mmCIF file of C-alpha atoms in Angstrom:
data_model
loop_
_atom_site.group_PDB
_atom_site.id
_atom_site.type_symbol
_atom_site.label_atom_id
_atom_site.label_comp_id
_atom_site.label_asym_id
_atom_site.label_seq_id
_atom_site.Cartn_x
_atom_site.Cartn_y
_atom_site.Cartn_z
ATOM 1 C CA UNK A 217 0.000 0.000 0.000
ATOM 2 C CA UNK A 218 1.570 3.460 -1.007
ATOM 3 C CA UNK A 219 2.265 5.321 2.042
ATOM 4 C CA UNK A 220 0.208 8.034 2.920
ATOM 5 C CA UNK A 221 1.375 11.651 3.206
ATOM 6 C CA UNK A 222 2.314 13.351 6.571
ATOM 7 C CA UNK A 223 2.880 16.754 4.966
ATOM 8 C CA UNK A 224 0.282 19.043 4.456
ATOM 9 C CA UNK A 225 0.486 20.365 1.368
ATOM 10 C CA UNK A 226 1.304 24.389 0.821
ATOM 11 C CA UNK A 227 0.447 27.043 -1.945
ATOM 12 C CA UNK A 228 -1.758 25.102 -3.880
ATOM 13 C CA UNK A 229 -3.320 28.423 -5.173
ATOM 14 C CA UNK A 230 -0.067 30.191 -5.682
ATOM 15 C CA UNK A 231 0.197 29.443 -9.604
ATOM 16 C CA UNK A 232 -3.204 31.440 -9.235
ATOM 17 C CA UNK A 233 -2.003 34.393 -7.265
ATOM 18 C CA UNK A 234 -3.072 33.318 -3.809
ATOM 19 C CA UNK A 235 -1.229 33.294 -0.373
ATOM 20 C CA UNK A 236 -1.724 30.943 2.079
ATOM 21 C CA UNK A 237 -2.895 32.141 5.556
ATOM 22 C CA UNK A 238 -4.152 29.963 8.701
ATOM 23 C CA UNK A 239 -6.341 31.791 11.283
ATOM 24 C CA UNK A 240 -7.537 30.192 14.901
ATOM 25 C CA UNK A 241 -11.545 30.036 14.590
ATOM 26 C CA UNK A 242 -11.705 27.201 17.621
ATOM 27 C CA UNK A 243 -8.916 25.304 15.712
ATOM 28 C CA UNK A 244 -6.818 26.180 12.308
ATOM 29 C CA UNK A 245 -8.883 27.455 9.298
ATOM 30 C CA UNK A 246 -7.192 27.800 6.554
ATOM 31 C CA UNK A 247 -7.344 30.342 3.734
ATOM 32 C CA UNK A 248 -6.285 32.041 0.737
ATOM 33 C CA UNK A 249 -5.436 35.975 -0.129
ATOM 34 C CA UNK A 250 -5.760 36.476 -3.798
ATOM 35 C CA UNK A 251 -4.688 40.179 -2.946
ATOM 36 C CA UNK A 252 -6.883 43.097 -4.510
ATOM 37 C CA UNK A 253 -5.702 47.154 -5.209
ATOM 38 C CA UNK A 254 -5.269 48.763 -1.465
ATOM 39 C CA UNK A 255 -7.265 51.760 -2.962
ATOM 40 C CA UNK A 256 -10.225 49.666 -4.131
ATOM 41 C CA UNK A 257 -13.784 50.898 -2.858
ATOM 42 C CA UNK A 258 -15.720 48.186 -3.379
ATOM 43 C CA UNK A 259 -16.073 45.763 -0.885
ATOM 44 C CA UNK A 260 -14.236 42.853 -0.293
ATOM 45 C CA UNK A 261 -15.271 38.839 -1.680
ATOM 46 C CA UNK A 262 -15.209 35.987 0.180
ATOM 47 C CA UNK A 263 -15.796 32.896 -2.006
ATOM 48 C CA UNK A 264 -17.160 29.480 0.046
ATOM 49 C CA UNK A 265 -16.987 26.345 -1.809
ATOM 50 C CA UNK A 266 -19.384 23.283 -2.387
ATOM 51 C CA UNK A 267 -19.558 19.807 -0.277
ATOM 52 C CA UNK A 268 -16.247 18.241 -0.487
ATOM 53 C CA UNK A 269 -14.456 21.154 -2.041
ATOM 54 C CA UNK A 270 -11.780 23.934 -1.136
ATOM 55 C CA UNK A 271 -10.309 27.115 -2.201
ATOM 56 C CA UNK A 272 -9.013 25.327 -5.402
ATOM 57 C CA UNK A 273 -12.543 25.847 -6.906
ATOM 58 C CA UNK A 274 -12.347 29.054 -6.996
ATOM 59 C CA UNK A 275 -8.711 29.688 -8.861
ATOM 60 C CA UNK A 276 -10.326 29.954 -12.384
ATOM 61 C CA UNK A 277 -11.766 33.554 -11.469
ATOM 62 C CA UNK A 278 -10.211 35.010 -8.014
ATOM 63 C CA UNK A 279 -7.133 36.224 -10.030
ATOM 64 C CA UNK A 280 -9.260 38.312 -12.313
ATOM 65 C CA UNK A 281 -11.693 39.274 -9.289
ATOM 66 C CA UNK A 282 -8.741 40.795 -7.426
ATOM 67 C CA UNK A 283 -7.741 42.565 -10.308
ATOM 68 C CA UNK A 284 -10.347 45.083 -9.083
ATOM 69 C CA UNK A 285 -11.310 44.580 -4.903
ATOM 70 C CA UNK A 286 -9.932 42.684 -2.235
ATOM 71 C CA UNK A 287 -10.996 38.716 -3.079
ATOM 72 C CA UNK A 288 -10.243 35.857 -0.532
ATOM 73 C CA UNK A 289 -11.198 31.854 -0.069
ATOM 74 C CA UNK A 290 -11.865 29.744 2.593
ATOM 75 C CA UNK A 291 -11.608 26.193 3.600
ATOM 76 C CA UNK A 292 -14.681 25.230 6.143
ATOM 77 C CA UNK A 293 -13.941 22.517 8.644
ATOM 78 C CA UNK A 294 -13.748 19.383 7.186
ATOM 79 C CA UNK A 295 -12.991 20.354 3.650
ATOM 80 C CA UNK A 296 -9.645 21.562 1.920
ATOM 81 C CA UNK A 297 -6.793 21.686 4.138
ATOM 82 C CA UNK A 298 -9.131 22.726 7.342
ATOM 83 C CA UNK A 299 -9.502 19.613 9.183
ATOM 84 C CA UNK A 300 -12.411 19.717 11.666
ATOM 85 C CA UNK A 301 -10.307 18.541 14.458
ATOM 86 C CA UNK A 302 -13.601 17.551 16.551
ATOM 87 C CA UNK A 303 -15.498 21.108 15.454
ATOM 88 C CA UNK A 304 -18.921 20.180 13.877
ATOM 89 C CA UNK A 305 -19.413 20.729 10.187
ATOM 90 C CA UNK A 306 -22.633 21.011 9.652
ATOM 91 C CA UNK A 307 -23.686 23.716 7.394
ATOM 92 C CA UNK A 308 -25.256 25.749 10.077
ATOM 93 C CA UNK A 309 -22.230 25.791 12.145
ATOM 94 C CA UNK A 310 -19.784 26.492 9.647
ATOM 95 C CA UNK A 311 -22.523 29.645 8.797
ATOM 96 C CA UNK A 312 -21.476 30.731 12.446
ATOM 97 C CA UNK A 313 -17.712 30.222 11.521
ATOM 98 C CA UNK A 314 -18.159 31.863 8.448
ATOM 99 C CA UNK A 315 -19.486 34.841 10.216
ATOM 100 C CA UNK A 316 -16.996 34.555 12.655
ATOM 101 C CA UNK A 317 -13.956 34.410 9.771
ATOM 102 C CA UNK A 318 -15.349 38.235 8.147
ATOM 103 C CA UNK A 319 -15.408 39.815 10.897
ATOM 104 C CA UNK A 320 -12.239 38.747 12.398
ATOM 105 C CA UNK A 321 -10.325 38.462 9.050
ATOM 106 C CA UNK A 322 -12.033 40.871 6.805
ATOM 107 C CA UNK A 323 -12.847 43.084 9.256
ATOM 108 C CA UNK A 324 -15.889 45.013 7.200
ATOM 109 C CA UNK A 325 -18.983 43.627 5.429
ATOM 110 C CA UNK A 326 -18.547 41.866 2.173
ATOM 111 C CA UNK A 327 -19.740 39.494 -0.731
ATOM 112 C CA UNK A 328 -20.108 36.604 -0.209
ATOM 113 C CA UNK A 329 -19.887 34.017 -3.452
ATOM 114 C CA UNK A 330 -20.758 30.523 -2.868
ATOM 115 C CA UNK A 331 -21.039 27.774 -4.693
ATOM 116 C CA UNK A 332 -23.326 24.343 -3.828
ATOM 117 C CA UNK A 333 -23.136 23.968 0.200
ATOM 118 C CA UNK A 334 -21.209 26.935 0.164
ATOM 119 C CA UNK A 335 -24.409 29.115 -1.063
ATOM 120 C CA UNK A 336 -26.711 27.637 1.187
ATOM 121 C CA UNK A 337 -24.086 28.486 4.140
ATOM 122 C CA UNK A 338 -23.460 31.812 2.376
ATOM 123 C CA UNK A 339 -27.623 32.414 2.474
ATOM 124 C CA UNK A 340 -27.883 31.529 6.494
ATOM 125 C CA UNK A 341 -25.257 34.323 6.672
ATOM 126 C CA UNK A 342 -27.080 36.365 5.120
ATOM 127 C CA UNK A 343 -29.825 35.431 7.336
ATOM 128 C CA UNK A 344 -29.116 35.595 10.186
ATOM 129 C CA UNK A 345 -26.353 38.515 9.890
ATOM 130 C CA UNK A 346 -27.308 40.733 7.099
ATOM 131 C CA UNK A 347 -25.070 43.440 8.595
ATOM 132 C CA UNK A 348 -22.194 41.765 7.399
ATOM 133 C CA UNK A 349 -23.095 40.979 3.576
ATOM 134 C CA UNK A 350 -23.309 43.513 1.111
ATOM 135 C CA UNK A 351 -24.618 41.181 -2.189
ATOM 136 C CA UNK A 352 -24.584 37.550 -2.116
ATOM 137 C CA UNK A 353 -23.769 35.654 -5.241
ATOM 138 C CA UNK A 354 -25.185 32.159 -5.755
ATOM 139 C CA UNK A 355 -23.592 30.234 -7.988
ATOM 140 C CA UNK A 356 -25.477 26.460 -8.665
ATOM 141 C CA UNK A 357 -26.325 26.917 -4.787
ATOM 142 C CA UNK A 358 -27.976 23.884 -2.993
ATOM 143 C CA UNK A 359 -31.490 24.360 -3.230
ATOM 144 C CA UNK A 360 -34.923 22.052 -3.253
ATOM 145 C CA UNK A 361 -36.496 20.974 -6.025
ATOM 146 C CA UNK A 362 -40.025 19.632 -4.935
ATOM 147 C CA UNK A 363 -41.927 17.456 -7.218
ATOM 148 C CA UNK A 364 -39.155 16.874 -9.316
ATOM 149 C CA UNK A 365 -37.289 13.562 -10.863
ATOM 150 C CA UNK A 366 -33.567 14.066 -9.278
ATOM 151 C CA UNK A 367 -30.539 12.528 -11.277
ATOM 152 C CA UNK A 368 -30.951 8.637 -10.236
ATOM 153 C CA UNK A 369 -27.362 8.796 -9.191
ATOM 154 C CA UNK A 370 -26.781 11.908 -7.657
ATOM 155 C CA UNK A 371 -30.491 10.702 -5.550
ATOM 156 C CA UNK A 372 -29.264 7.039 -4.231
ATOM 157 C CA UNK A 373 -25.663 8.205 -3.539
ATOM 158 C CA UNK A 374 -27.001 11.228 -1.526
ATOM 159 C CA UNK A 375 -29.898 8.478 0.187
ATOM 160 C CA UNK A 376 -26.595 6.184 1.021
ATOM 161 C CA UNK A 377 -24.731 9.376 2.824
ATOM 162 C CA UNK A 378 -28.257 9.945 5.056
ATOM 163 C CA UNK A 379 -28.147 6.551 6.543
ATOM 164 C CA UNK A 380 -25.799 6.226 9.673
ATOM 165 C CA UNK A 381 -23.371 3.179 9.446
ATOM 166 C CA UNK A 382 -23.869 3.026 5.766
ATOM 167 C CA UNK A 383 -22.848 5.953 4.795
ATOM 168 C CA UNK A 384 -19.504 5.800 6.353
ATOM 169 C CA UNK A 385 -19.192 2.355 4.718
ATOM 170 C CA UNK A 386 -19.571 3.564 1.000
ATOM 171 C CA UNK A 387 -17.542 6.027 1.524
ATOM 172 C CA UNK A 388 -14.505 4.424 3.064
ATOM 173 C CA UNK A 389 -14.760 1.675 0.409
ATOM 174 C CA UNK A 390 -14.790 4.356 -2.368
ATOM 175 C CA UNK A 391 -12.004 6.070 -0.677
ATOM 176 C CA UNK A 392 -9.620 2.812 -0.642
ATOM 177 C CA UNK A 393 -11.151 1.223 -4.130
ATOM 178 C CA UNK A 394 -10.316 4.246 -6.422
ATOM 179 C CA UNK A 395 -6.716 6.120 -6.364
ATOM 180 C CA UNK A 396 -6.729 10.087 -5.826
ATOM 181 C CA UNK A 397 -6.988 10.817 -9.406
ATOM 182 C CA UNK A 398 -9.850 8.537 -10.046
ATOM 183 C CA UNK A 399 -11.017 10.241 -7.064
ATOM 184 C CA UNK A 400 -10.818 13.831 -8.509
ATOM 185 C CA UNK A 401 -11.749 12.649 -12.281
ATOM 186 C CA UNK A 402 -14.699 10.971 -10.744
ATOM 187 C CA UNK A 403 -16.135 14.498 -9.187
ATOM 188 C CA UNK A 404 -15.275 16.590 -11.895
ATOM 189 C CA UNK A 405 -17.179 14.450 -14.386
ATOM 190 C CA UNK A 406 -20.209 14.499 -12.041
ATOM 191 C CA UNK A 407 -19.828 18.339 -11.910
ATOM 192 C CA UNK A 408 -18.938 19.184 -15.424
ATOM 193 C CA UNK A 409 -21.425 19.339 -18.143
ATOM 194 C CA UNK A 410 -18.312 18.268 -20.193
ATOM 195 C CA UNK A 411 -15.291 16.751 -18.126
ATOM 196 C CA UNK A 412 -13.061 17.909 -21.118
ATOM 197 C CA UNK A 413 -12.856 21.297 -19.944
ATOM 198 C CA UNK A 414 -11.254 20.707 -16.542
ATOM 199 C CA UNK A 415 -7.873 22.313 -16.194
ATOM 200 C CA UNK A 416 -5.681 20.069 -15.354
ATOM 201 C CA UNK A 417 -3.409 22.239 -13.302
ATOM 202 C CA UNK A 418 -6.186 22.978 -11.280
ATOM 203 C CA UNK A 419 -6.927 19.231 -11.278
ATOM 204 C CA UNK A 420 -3.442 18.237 -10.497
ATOM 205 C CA UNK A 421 -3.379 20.295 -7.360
ATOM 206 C CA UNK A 422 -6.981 18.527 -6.207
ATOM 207 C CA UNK A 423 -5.159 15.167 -6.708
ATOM 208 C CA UNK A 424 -2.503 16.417 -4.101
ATOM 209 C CA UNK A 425 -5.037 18.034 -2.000
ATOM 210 C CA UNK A 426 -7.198 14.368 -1.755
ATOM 211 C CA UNK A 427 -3.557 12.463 -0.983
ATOM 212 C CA UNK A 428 -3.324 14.711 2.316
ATOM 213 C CA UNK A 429 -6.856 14.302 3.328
ATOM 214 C CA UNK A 430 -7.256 10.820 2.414
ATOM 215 C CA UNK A 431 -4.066 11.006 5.438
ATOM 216 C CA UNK A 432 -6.693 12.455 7.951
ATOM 217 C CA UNK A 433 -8.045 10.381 10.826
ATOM 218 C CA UNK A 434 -11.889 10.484 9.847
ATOM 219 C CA UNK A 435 -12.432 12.695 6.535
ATOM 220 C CA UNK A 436 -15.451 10.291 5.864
ATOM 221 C CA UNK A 437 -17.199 11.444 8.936
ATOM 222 C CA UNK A 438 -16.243 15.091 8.874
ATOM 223 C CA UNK A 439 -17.914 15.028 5.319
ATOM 224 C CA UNK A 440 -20.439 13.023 6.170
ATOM 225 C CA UNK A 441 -22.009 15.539 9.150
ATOM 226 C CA UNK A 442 -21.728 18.473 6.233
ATOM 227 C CA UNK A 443 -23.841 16.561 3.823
ATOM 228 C CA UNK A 444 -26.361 14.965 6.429
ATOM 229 C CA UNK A 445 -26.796 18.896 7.677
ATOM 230 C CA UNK A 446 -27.788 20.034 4.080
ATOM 231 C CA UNK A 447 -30.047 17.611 3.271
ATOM 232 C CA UNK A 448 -31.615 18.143 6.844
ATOM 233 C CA UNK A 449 -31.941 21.718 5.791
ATOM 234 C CA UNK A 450 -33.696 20.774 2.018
ATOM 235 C CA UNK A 451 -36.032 18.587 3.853
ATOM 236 C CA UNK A 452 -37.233 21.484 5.799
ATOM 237 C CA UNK A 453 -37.763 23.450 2.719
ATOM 238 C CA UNK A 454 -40.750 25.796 4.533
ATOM 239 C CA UNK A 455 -37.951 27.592 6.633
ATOM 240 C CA UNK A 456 -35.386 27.440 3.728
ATOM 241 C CA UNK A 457 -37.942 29.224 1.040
ATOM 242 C CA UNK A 458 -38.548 32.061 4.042
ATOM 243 C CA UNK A 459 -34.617 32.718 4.179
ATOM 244 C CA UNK A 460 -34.843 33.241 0.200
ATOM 245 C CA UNK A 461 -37.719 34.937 0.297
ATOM 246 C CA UNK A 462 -37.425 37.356 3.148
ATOM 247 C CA UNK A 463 -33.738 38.209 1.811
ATOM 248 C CA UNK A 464 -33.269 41.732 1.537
ATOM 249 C CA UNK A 465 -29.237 42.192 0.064
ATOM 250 C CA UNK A 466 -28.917 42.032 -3.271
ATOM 251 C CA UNK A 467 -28.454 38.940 -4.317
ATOM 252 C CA UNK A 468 -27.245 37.017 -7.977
ATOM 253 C CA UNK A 469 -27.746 33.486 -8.911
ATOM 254 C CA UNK A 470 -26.040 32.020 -11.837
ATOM 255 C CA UNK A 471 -26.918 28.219 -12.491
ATOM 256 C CA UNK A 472 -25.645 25.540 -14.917
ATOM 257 C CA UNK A 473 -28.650 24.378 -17.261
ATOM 258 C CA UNK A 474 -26.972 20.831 -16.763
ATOM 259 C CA UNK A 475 -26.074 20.678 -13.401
ATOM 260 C CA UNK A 476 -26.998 17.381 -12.003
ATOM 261 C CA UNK A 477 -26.558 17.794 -8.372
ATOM 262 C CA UNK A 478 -28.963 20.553 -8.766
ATOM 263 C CA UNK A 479 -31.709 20.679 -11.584
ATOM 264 C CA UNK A 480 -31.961 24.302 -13.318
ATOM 265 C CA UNK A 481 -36.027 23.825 -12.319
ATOM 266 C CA UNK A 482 -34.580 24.776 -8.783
ATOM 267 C CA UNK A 483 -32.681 27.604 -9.239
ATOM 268 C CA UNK A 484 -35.778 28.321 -11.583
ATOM 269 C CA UNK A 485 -38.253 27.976 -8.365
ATOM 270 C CA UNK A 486 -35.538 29.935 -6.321
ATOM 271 C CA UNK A 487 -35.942 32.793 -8.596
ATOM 272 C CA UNK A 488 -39.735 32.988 -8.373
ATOM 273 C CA UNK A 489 -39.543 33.570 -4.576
ATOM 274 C CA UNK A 490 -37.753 36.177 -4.614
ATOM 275 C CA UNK A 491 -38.325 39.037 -7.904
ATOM 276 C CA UNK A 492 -35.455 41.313 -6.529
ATOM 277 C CA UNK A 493 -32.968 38.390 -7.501
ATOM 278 C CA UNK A 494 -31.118 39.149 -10.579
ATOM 279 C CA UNK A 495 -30.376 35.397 -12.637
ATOM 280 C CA UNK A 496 -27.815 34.307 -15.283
ATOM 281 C CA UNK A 497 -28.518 30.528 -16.715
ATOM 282 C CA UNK A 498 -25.611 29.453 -18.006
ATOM 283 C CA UNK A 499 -26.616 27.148 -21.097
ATOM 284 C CA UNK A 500 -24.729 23.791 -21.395
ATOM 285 C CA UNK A 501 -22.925 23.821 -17.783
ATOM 286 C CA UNK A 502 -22.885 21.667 -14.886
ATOM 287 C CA UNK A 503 -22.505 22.257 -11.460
ATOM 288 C CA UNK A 504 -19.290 24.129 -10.931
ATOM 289 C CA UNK A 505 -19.176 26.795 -13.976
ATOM 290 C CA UNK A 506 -16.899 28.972 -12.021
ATOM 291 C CA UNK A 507 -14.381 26.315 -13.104
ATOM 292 C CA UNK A 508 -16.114 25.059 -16.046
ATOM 293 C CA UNK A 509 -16.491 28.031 -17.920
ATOM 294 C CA UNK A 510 -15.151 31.376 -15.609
ATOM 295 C CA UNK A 511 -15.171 33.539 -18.695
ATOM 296 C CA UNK A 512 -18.917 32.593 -18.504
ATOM 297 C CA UNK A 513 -19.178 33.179 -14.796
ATOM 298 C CA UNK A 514 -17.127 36.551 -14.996
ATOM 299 C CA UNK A 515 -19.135 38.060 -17.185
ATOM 300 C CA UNK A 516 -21.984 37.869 -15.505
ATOM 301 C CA UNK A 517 -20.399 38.181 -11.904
ATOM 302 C CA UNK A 518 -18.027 40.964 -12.423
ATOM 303 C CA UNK A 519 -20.513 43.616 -13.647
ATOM 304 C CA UNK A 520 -22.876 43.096 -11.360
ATOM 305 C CA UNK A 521 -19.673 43.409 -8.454
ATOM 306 C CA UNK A 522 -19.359 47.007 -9.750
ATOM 307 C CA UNK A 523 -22.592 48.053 -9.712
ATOM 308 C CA UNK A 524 -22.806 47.173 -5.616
ATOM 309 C CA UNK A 525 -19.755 49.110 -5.414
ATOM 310 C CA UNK A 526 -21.069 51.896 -6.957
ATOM 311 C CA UNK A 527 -24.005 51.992 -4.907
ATOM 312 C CA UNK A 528 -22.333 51.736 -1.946
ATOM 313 C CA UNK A 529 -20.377 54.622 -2.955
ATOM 314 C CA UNK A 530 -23.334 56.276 -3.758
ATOM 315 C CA UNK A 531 -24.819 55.671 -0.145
ATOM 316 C CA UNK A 532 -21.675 57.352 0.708
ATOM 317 C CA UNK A 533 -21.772 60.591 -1.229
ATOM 318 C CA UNK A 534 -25.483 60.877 -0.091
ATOM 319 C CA UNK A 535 -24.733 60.203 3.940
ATOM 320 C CA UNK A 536 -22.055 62.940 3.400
ATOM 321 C CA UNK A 537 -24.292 65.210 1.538
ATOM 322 C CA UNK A 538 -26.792 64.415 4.484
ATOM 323 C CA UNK A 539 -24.040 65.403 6.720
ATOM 324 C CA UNK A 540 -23.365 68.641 5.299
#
């Protein structure tokens, strides 16, 4: 058996412009500082990745992001190279460390772009703490889809994960029956439209990045109490529709016509809840199209960045006026 790796791996996101910084949240978190203009006036990004991602899915459009505002990634507990280390990771609490992670890191409110789990965290943010989010951008977030046919596969592997025992079984066999790279190729073709277009840089670096967790004590259960914690949160889809609908920061949702994990019809139904939401469907992409097709994702995202910055600069002008 190859032997496992003690040495966590550094500056996976440097070929992309990012740093690498650790801060204490009850335990290491690690993140990533794609840098930004010190004389920006927008506000700041923080991107939050999907179920069993990290930072790395977000290297195909920081660099340009930055170009123009501050833009930094984070690695929940349990995912990336932030072990849990006994902290729960369950989406709600990793909504509390989120919280926790811009005020104490970013210091100021900001926008927050998340993809899969990492929306639906990024939306109980914005619930419970609107103070701190000026625009939230969804991008394929987890969201339910009542009344519809699910993928078969994406439905009975997600059913397997719910049941205790089980769930930890599947996983641990898939972890020691496929190597890391059939590991990576394997979640890249369930979140790509069209597997084809996967860097492989970026998919090189995941391969490293699923050698050092696969070195972890219990990586199957610390992403096994994130996924059981989202699907809790879709079953109770009464108190999930209020958080959409009741959201009052402006807020953009771009969504994959052939994501799997979650239908279009969703992010469809999303958008009827709430009118203020501005949408982008991106035709022919899956699940991750930030790293599918970021030229796709940019243009969409990037305007719409500017125009809250030039509102809030706006506010500004007027509170000064106000002043005067």
């Amino acid at each position: 058996m190859t032997s496992l790796p003690s040495t966590k791996p550094v500056d996976l996101a440097s070929p992309w412009g990012g740093t690498d910084r650790t801060v204490d949240l009850d335990g290491p978190v690690h993140w990533v500082d794609f840098g930004g203009p010190e004389s920006s006036t927008q506000p700041p990004v923080v991107l939050v990745h999907g179920l069993g991602g990290s930072h790395l899915n977000w290297v195909g459009i920081a660099p340009v992001l930055a170009e123009h505002r501050r833009v930094v990634a984070l690695d929940l507990p349990g995912f990336g190279l932030t072990p849990a280390l006994g902290r729960d990771t369950s989406v709600n609490h990793n909504a509390a460390l989120l919280s926790r992670f811009v005020h104490e890191v970013v210091g100021e409110p900001v926008v927050l772009v998340g993809n899969s789990m990492g929306g639906m965290v990024s939306l109980l943010l914005a619930d419970r703490r609107p103070e701190q989010v000026v625009g939230l951008a969804l991008v394929d977030p987890a969201l339910p889809n009542p009344g519809a046919r699910p993928d078969p596969q994406v439905a009975a592997t997600f059913a397997l994960y719910a049941v205790p025992r089980v769930g930890e079984l599947v996983l641990t066999r898939y972890n020691t029956r496929f190597s890391d790279r059939q590991r990576v190729l394997g979640t890249v073709a369930l979140c790509f439209a069209d597997p084809s277009r996967a860097d492989e840089d970026v998919v090189a670096a995941g391969i490293e990045l699923t050698a050092w967790r696969r070195s972890l004590p219990d990586p199957e259960a610390e992403f096994l109490g994130a996924a059981r914690s989202l699907l809790r949160v879709l079953r109770g889809r009464r108190e999930y529709d209020r958080i959409m609908r009741d959201l009052r920061v402006p807020v953009l949702l771009i969504h994959g016509t052939q994501d799997r994990l979650v239908p279009i019809s969703a992010a469809r139904r999303a958008a009827r809840l709430n009118p203020t939401w501005r949408t982008a469907y991106l035709d022919g992409m899956g699940h991750t199209p930030q790293l599918e097709a970021p030229e796709d994702v940019l243009g969409h995202l990037e305007p719409w960045l500017e125009s809250l910055g030039r509102a809030d600069a706006e506010d500004s002008a007027n509170s000064a006026d106000s002043a005067d």
